[in-house]
N, CA, C and O atoms as a MOPAC input file, in Angstrom:
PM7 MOZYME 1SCF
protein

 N     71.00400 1    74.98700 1   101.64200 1
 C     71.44000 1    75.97000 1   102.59100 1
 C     72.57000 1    75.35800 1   103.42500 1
 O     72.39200 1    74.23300 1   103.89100 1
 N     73.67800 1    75.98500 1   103.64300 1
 C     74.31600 1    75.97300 1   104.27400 1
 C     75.05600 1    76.24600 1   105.56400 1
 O     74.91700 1    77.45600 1   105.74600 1
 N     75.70500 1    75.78700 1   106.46000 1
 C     76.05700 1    76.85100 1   107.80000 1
 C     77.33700 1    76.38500 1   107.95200 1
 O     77.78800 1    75.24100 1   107.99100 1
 N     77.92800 1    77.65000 1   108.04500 1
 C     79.25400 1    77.71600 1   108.35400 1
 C     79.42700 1    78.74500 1   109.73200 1
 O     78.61000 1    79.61600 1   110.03200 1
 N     80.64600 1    78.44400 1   110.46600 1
 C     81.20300 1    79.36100 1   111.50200 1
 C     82.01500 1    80.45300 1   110.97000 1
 O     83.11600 1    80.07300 1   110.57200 1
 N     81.70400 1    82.11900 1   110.81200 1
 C     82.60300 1    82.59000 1   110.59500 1
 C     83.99000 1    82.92700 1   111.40800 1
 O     84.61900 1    81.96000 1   111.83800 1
 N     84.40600 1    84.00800 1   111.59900 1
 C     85.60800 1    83.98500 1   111.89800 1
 C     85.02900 1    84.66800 1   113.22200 1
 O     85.98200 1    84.82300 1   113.98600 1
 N     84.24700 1    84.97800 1   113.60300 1
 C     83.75500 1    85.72000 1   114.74700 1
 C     83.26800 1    84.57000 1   115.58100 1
 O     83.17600 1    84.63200 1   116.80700 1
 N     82.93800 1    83.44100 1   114.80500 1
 C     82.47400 1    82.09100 1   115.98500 1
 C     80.84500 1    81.97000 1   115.88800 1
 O     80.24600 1    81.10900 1   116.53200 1
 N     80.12100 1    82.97500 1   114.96300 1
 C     78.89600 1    83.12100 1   114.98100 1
 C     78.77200 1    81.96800 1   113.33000 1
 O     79.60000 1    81.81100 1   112.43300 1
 N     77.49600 1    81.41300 1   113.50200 1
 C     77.06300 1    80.37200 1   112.58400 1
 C     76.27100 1    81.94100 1   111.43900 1
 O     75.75600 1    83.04200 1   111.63200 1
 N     76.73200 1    80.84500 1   110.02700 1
 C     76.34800 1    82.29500 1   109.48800 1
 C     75.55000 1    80.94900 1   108.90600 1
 O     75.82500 1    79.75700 1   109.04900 1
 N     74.22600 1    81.73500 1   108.04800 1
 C     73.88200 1    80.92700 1   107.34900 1
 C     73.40800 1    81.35600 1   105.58400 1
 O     72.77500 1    82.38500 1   105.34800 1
 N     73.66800 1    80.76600 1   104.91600 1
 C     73.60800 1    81.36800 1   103.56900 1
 C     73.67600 1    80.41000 1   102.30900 1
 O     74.38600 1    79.46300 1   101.96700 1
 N     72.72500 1    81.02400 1   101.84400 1
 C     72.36800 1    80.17000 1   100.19900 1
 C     72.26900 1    81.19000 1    99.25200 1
 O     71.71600 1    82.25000 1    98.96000 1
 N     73.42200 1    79.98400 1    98.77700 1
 C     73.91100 1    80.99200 1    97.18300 1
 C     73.02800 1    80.71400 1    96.13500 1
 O     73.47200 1    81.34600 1    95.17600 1
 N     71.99600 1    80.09700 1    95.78600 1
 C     71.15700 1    79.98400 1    95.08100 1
 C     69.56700 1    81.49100 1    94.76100 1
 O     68.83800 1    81.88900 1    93.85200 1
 N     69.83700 1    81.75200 1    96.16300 1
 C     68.98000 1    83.11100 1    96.48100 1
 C     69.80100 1    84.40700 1    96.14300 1
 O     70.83200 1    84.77400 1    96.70700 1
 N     68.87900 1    85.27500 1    94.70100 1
 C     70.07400 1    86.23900 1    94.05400 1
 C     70.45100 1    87.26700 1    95.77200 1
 O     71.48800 1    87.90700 1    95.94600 1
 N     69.72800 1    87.19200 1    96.42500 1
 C     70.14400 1    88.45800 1    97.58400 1
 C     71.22200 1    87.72700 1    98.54900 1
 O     71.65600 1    88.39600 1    99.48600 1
 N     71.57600 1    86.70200 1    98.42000 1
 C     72.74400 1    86.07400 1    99.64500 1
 C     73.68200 1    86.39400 1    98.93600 1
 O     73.77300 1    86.13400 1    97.73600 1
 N     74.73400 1    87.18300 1    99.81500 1
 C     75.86000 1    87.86800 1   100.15600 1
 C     77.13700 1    86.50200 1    99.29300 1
 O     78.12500 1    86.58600 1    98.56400 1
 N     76.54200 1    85.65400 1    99.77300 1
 C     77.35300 1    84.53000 1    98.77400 1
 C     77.83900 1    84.46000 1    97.36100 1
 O     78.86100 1    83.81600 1    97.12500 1
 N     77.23600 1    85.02700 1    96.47100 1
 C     76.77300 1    85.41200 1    95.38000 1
 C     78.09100 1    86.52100 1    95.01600 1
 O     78.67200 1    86.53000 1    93.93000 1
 N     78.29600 1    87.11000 1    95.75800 1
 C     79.00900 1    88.08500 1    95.40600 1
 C     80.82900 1    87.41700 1    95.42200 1
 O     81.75800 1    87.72500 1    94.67600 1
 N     80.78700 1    86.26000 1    96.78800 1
 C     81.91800 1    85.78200 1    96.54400 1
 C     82.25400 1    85.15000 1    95.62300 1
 O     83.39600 1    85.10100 1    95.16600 1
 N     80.91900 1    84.35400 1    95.07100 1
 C     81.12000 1    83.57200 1    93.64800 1
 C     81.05100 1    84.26300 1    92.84100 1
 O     81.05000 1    83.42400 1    91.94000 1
 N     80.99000 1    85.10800 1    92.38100 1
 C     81.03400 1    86.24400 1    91.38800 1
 C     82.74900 1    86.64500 1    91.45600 1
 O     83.42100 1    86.35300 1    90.46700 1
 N     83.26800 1    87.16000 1    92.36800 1
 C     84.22000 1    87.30700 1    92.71100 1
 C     85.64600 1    85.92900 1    92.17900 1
 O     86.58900 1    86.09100 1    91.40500 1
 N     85.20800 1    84.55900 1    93.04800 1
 C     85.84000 1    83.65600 1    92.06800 1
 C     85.37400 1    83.44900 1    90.73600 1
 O     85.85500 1    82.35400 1    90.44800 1
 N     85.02300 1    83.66700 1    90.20900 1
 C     84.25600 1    83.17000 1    88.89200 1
 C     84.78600 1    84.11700 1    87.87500 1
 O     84.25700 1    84.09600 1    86.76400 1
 N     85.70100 1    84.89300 1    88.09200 1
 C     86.18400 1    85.62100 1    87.38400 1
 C     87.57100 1    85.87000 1    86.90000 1
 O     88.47900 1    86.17000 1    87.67600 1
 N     87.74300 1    85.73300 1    85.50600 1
 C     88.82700 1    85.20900 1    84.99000 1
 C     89.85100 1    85.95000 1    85.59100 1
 O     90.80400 1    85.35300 1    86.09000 1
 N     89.77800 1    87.25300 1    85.61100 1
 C     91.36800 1    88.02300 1    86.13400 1
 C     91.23600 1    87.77800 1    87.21300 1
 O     92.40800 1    87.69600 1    87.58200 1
 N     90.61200 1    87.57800 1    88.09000 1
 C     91.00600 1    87.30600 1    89.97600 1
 C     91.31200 1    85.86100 1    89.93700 1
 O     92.20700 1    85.37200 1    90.62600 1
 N     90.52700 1    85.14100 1    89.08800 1
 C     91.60500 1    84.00400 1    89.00600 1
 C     93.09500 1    83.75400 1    88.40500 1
 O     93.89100 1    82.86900 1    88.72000 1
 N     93.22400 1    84.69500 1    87.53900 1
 C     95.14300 1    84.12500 1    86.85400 1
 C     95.72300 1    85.02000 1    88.07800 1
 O     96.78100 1    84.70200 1    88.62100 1
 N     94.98600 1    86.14000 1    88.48000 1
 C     95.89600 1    87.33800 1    89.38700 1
 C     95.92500 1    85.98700 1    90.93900 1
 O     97.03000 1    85.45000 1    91.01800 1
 N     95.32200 1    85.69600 1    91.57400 1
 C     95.85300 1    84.70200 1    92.81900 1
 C     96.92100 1    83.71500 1    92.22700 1
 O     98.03700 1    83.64700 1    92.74200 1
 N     96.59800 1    83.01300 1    91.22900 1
 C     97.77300 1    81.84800 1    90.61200 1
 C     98.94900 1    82.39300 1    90.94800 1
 O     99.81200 1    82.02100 1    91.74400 1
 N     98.87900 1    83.26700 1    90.28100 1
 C    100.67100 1    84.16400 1    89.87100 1
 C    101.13900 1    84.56600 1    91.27600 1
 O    102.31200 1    84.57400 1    91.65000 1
 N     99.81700 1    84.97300 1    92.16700 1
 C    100.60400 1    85.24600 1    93.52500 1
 C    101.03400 1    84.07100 1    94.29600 1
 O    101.57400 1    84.13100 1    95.40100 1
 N    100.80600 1    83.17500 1    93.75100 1
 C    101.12000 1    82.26700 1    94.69300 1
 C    102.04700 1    81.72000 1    94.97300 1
 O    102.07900 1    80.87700 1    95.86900 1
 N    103.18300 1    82.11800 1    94.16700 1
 C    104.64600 1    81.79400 1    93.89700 1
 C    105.37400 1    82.82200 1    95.11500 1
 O    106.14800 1    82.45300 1    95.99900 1
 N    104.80400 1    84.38800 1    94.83000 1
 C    105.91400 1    85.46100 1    95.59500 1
 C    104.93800 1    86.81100 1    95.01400 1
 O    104.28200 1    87.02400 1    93.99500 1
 N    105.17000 1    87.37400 1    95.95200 1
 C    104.54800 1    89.00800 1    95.54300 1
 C    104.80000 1    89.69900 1    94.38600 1
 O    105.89900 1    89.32200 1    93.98000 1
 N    104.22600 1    90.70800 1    93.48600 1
 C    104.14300 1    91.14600 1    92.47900 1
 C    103.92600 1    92.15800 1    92.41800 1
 O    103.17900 1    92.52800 1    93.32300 1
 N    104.30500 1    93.12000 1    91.54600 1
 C    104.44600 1    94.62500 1    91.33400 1
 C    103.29500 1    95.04500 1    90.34100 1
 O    103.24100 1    94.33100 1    89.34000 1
 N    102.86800 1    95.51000 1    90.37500 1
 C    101.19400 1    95.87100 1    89.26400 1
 C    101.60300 1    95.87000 1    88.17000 1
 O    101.06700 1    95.02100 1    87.45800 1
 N    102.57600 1    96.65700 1    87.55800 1
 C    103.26500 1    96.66800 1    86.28300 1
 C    104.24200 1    95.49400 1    85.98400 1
 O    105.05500 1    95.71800 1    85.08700 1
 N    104.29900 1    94.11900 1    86.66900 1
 C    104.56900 1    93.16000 1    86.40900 1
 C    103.38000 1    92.32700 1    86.36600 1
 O    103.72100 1    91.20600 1    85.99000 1
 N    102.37500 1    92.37800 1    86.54500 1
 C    101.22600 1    91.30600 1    86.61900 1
 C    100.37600 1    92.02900 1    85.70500 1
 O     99.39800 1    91.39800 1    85.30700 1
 N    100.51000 1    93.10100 1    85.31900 1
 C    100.35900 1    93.66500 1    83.60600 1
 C    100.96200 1    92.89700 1    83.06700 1
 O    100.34700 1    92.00100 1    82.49000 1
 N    101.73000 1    92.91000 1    83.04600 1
 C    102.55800 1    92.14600 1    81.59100 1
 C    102.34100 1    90.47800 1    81.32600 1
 O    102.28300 1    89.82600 1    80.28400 1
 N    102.24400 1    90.06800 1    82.85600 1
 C    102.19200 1    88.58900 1    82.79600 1
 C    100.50800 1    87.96500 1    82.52500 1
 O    100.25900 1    86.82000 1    82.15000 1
 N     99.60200 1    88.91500 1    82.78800 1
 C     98.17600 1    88.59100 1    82.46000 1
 C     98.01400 1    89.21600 1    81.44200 1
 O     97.81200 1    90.42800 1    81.51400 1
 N     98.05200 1    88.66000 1    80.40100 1
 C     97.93300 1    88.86100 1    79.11200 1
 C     96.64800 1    89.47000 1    78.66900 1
 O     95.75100 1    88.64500 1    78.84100 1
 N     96.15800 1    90.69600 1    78.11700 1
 C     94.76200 1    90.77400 1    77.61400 1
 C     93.86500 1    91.74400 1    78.95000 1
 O     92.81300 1    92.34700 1    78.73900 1
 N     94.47600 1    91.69900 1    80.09000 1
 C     94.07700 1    92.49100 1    80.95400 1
 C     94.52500 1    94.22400 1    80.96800 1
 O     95.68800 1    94.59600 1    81.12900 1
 N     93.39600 1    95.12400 1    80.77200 1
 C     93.84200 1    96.21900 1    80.94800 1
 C     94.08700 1    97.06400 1    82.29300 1
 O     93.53500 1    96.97500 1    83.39000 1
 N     95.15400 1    97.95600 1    81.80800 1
 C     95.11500 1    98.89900 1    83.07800 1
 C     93.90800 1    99.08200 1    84.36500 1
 O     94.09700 1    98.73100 1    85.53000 1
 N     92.86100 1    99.60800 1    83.92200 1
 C     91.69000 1   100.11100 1    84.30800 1
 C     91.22800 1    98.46300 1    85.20000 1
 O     91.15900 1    98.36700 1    86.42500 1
 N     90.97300 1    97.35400 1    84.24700 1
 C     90.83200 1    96.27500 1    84.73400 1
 C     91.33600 1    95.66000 1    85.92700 1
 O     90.64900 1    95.20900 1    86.84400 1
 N     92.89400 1    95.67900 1    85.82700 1
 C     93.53100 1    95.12000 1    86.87300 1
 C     93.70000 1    95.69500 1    88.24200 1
 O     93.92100 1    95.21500 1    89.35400 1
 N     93.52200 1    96.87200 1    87.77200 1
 C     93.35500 1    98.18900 1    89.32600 1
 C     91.97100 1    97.43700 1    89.73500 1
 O     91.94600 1    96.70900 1    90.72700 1
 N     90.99500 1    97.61500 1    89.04700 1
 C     89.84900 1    97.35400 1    89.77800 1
 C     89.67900 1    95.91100 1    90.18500 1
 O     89.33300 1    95.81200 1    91.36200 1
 N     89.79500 1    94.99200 1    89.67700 1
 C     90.28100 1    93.55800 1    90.25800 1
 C     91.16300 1    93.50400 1    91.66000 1
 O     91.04100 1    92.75300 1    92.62800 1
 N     91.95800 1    94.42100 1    91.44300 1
 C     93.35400 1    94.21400 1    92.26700 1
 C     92.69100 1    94.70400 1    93.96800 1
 O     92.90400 1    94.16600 1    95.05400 1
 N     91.76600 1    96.03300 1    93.59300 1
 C     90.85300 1    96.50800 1    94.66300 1
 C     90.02600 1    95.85800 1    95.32600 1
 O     89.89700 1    96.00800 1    96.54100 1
 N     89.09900 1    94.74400 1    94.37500 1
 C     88.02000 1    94.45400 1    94.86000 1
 C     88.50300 1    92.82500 1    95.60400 1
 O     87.97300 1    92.22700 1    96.54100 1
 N     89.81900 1    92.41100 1    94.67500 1
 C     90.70200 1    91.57700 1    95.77900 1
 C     91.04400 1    91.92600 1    97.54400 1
 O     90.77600 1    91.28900 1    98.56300 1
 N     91.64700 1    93.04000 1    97.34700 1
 C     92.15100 1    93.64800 1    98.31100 1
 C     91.09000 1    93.63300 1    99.17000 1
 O     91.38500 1    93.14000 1   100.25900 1
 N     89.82600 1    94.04200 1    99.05300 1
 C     88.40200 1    94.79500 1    99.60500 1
 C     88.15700 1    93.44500 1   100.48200 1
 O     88.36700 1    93.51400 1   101.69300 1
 N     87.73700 1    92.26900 1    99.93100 1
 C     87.80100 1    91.03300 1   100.26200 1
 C     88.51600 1    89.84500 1   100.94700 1
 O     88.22200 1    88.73600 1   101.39100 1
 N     89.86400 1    90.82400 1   100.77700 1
 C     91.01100 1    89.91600 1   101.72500 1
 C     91.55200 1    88.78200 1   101.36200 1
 O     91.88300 1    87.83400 1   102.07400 1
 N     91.66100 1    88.96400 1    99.78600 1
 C     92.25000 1    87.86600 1    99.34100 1
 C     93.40200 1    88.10000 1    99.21100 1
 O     94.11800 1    87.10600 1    99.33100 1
 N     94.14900 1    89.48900 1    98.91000 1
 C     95.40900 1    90.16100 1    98.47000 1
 C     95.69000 1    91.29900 1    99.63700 1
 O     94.80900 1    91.81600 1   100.32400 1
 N     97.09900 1    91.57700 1    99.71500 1
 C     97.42200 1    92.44100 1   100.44700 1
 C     98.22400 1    92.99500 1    99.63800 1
 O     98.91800 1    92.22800 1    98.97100 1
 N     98.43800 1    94.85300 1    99.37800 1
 C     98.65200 1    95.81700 1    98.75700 1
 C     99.58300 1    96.69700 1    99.98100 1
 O     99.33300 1    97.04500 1   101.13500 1
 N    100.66700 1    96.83100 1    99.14800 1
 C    102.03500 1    97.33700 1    99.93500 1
 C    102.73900 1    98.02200 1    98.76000 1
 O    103.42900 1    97.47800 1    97.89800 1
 N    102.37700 1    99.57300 1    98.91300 1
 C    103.28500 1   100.93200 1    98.42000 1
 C    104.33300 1   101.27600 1    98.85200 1
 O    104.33700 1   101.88500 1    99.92200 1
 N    105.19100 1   101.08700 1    98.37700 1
 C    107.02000 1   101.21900 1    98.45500 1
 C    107.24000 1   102.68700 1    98.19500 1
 O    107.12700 1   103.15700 1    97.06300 1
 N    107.52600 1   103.33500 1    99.14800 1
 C    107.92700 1   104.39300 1    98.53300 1
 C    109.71500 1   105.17400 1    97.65100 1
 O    110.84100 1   105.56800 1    97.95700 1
 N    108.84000 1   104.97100 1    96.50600 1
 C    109.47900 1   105.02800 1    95.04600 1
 C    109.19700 1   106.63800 1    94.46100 1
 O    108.29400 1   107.32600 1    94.93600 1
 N    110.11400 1   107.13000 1    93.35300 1
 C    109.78500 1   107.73200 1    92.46900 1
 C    109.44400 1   107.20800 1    91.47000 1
 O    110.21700 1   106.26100 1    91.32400 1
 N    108.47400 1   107.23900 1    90.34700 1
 C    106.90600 1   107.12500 1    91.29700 1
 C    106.52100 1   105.81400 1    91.97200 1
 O    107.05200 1   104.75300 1    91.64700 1
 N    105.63300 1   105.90200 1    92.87200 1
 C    105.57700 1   104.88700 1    93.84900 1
 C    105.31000 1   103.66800 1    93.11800 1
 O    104.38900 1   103.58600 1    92.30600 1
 N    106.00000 1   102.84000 1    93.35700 1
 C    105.65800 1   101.11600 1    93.72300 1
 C    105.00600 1   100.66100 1    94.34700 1
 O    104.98400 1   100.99300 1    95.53200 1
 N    104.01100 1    99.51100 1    93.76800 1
 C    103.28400 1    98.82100 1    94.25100 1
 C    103.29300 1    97.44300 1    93.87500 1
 O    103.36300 1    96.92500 1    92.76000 1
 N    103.17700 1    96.75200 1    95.46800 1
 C    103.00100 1    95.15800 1    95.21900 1
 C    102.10400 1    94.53500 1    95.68700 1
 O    101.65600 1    94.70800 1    96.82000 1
 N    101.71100 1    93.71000 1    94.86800 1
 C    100.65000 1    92.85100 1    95.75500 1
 C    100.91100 1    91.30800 1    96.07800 1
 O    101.22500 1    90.64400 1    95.09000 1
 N    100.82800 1    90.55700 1    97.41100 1
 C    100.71200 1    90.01800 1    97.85300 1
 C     99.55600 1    89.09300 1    98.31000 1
 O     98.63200 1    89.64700 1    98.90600 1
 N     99.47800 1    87.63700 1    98.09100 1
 C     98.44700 1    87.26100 1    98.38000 1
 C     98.00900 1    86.79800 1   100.40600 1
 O     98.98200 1    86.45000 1   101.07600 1
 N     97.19900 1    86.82800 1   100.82100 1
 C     96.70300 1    86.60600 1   102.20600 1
 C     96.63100 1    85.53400 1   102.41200 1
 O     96.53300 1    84.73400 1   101.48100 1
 N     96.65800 1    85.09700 1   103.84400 1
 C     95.73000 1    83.51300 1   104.01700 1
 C     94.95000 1    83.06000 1   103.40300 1
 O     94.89000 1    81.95300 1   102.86900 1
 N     94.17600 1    84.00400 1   103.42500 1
 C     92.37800 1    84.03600 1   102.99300 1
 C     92.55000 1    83.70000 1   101.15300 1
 O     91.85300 1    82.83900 1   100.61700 1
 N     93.42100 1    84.40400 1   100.49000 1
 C     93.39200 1    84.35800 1    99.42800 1
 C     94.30500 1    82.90700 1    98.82300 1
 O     94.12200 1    82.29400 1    97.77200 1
 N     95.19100 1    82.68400 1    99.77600 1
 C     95.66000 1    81.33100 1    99.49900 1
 C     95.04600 1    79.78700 1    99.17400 1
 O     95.34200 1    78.82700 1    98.46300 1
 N     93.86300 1    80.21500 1   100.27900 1
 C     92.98600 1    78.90700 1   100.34800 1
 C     92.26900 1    79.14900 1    99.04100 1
 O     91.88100 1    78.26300 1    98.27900 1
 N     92.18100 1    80.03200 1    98.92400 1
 C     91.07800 1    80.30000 1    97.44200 1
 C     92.13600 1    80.02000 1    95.83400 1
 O     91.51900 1    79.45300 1    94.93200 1
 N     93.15200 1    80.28300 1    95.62900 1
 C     93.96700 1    79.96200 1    94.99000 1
 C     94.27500 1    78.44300 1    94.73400 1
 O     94.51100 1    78.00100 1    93.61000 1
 N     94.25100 1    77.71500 1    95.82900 1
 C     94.50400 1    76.29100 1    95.70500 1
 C     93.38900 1    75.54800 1    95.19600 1
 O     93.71600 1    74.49900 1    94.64100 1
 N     92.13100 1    75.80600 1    95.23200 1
 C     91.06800 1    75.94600 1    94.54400 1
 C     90.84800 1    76.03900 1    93.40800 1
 O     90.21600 1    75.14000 1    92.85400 1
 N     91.37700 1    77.35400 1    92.56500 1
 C     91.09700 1    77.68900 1    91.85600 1
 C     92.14400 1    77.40500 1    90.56300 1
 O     91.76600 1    77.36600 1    89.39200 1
 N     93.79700 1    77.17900 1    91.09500 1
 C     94.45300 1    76.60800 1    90.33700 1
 C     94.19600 1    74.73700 1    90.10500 1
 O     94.78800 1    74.45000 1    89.06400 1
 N     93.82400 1    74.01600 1    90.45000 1
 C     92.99900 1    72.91700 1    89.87200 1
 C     92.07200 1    73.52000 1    88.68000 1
 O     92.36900 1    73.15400 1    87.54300 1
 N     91.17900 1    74.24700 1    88.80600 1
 C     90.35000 1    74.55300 1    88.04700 1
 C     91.28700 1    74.91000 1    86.64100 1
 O     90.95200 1    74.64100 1    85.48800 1
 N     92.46900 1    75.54600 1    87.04400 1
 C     93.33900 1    76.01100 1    85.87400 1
 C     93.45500 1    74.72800 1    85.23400 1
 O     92.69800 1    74.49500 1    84.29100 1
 N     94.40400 1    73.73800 1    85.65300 1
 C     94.97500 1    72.46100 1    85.72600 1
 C     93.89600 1    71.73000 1    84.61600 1
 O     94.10600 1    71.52000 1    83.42100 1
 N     92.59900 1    71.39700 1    85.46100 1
 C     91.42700 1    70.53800 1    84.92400 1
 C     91.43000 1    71.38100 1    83.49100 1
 O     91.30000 1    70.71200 1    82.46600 1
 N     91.55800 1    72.66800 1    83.38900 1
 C     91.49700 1    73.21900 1    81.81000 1
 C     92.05800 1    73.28300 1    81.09600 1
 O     91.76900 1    73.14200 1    79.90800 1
 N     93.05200 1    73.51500 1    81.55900 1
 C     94.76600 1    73.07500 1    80.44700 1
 C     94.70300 1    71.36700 1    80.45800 1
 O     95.28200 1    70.95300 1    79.45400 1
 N     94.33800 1    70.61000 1    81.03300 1
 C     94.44800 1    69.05900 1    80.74300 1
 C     93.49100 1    68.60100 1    79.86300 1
 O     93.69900 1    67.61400 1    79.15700 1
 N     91.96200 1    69.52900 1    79.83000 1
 C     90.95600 1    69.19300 1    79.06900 1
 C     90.21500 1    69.98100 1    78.15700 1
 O     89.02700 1    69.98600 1    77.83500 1
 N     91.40100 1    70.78000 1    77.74900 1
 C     90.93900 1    71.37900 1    76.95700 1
 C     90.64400 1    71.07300 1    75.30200 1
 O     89.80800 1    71.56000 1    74.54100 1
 N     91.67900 1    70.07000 1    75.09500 1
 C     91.32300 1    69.38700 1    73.87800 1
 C     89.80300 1    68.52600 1    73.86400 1
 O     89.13800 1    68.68900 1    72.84100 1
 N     89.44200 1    67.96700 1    74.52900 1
 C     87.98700 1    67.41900 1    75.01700 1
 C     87.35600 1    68.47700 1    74.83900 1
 O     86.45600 1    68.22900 1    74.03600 1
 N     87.32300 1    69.94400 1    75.27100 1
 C     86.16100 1    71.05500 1    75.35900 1
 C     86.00300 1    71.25900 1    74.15500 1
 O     84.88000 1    71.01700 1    73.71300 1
 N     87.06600 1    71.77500 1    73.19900 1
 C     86.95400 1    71.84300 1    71.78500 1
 C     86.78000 1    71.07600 1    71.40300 1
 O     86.58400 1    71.50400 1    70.26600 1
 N     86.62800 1    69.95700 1    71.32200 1
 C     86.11500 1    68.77300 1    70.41700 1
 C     84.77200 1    68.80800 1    70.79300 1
 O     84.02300 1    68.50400 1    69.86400 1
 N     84.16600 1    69.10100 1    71.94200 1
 C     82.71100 1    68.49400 1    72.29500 1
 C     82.07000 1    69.90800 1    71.25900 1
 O     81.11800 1    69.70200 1    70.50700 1
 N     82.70900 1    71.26900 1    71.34700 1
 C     81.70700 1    72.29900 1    71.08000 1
 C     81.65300 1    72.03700 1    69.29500 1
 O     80.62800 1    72.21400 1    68.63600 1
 N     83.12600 1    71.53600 1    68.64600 1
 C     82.86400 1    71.30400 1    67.15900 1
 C     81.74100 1    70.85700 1    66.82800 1
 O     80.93900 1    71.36500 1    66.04400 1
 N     81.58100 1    69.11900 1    67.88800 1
 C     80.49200 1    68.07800 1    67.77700 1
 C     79.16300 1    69.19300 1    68.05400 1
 O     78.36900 1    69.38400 1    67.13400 1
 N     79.02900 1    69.74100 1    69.07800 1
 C     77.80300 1    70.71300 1    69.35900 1
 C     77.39600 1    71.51500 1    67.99500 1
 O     76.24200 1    71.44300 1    67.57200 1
 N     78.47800 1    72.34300 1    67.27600 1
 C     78.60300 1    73.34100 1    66.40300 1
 C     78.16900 1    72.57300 1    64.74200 1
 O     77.33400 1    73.14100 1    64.03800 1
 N     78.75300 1    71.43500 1    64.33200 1
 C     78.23900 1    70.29200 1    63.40300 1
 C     76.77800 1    70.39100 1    63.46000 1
 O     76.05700 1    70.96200 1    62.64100 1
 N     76.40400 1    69.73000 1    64.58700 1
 C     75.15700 1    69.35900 1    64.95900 1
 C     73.68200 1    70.33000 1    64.54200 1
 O     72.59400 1    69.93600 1    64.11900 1
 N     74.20900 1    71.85300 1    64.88500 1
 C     73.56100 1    72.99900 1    64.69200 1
 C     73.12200 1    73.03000 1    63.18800 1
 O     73.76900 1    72.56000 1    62.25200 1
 N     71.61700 1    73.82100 1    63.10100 1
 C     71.50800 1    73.31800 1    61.42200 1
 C     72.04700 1    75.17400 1    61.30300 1
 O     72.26200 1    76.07700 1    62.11200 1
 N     72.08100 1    75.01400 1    59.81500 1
 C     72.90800 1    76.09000 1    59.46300 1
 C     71.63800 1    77.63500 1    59.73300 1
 O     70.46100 1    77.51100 1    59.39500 1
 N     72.03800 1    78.62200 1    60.20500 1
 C     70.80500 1    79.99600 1    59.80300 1
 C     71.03100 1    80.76100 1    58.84500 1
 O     71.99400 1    81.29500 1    58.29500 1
 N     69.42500 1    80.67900 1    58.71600 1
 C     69.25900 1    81.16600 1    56.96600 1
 C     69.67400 1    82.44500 1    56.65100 1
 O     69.50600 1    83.26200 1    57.55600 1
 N     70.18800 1    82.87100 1    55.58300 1
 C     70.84300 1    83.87400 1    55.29500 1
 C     70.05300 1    84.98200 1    55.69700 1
 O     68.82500 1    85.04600 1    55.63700 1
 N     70.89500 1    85.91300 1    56.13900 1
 C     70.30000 1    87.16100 1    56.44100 1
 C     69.98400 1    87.92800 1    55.42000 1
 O     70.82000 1    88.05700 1    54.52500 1
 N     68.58400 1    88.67100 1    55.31700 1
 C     67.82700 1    89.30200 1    54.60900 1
 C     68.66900 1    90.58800 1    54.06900 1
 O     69.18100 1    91.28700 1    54.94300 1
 N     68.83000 1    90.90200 1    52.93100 1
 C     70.03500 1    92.07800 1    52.49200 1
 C     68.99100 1    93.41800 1    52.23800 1
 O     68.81200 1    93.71200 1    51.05600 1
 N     68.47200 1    94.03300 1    53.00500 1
 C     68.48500 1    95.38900 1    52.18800 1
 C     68.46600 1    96.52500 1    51.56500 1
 O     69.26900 1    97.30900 1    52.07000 1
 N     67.87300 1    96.96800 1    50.64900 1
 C     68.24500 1    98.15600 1    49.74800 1
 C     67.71800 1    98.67400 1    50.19200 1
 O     66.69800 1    98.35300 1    50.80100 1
 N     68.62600 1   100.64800 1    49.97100 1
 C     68.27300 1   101.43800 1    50.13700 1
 C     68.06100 1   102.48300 1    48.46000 1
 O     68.80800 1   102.86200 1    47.55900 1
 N     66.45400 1   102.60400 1    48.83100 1
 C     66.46700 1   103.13200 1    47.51700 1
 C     66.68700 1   104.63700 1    47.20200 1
 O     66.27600 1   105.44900 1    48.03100 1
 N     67.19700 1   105.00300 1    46.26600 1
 C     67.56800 1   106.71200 1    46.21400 1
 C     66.17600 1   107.82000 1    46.03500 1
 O     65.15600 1   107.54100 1    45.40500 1
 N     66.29600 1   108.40700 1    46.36200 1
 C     64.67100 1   109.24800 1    46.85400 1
 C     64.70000 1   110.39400 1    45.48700 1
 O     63.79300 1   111.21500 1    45.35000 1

């Protein structure tokens, strides 16, 4: 268990090990691949939604809206509509979301540096495994 001061000056106290602490949800929140490449990329300069489409590879529409929200919701990102035909939107990362970014790009770093190690350990894991027995085939007989 832990205690921290929030931003109000009040000692909060909370363990993320207990599924009902509110904690849980922030680690859920980092722990997730698109809110993690989406802070990286902000961390350079603000971004237009239909540019951080393109640059997060494999992320859909539907996806990145809702990421981009539940960022926003949390105060990691700040969301600024330009008014455009049709409107523009950028997102920007926060204080709040900065500190979490610096964080989380190590984590990038440590994986792009070790990633040859990860694949090698899961081959060694995958070797190791004895083989499963063929799956049972069968027939359907005609009536």
């Amino acid at each position: 268990m832990t205690r921290r001061k929030a931003m109000t000056g009040k000692t909060m106290t909370g363990n993320s090990y207990d599924p009902q602490c509110p904690t849980r949800q922030v680690l859920d929140r980092i722990g997730d691949k698109w809110t993690v490449l989406v802070l990286i990329l902000l961390l350079d300069e603000p971004v237009r939604f239909n540019e951080l489409r393109r640059r997060v590879a494999g992320v859909s529409q539907k996806m990145l809206s809702q990421t981009l929200k539940s960022m926003e919701r949390d105060g990691l990102v700040h969301r600024r509509a330009i008014a455009t035909v049709p409107v523009t939107v950028e997102y920007s990362i926060t204080p709040l979301g900065q500190t979490l970014a610096a964080l989380v790009d190590q984590m990038r770093l440590w994986a792009e540096q070790n990633l040859a190690h990860v694949m090698a350990a899961q081959r060694r894991y995958d070797r190791a495994q004895p083989m499963p027995a063929p799956k049972e085939i069968k027939t359907i007989r005609a009536a």
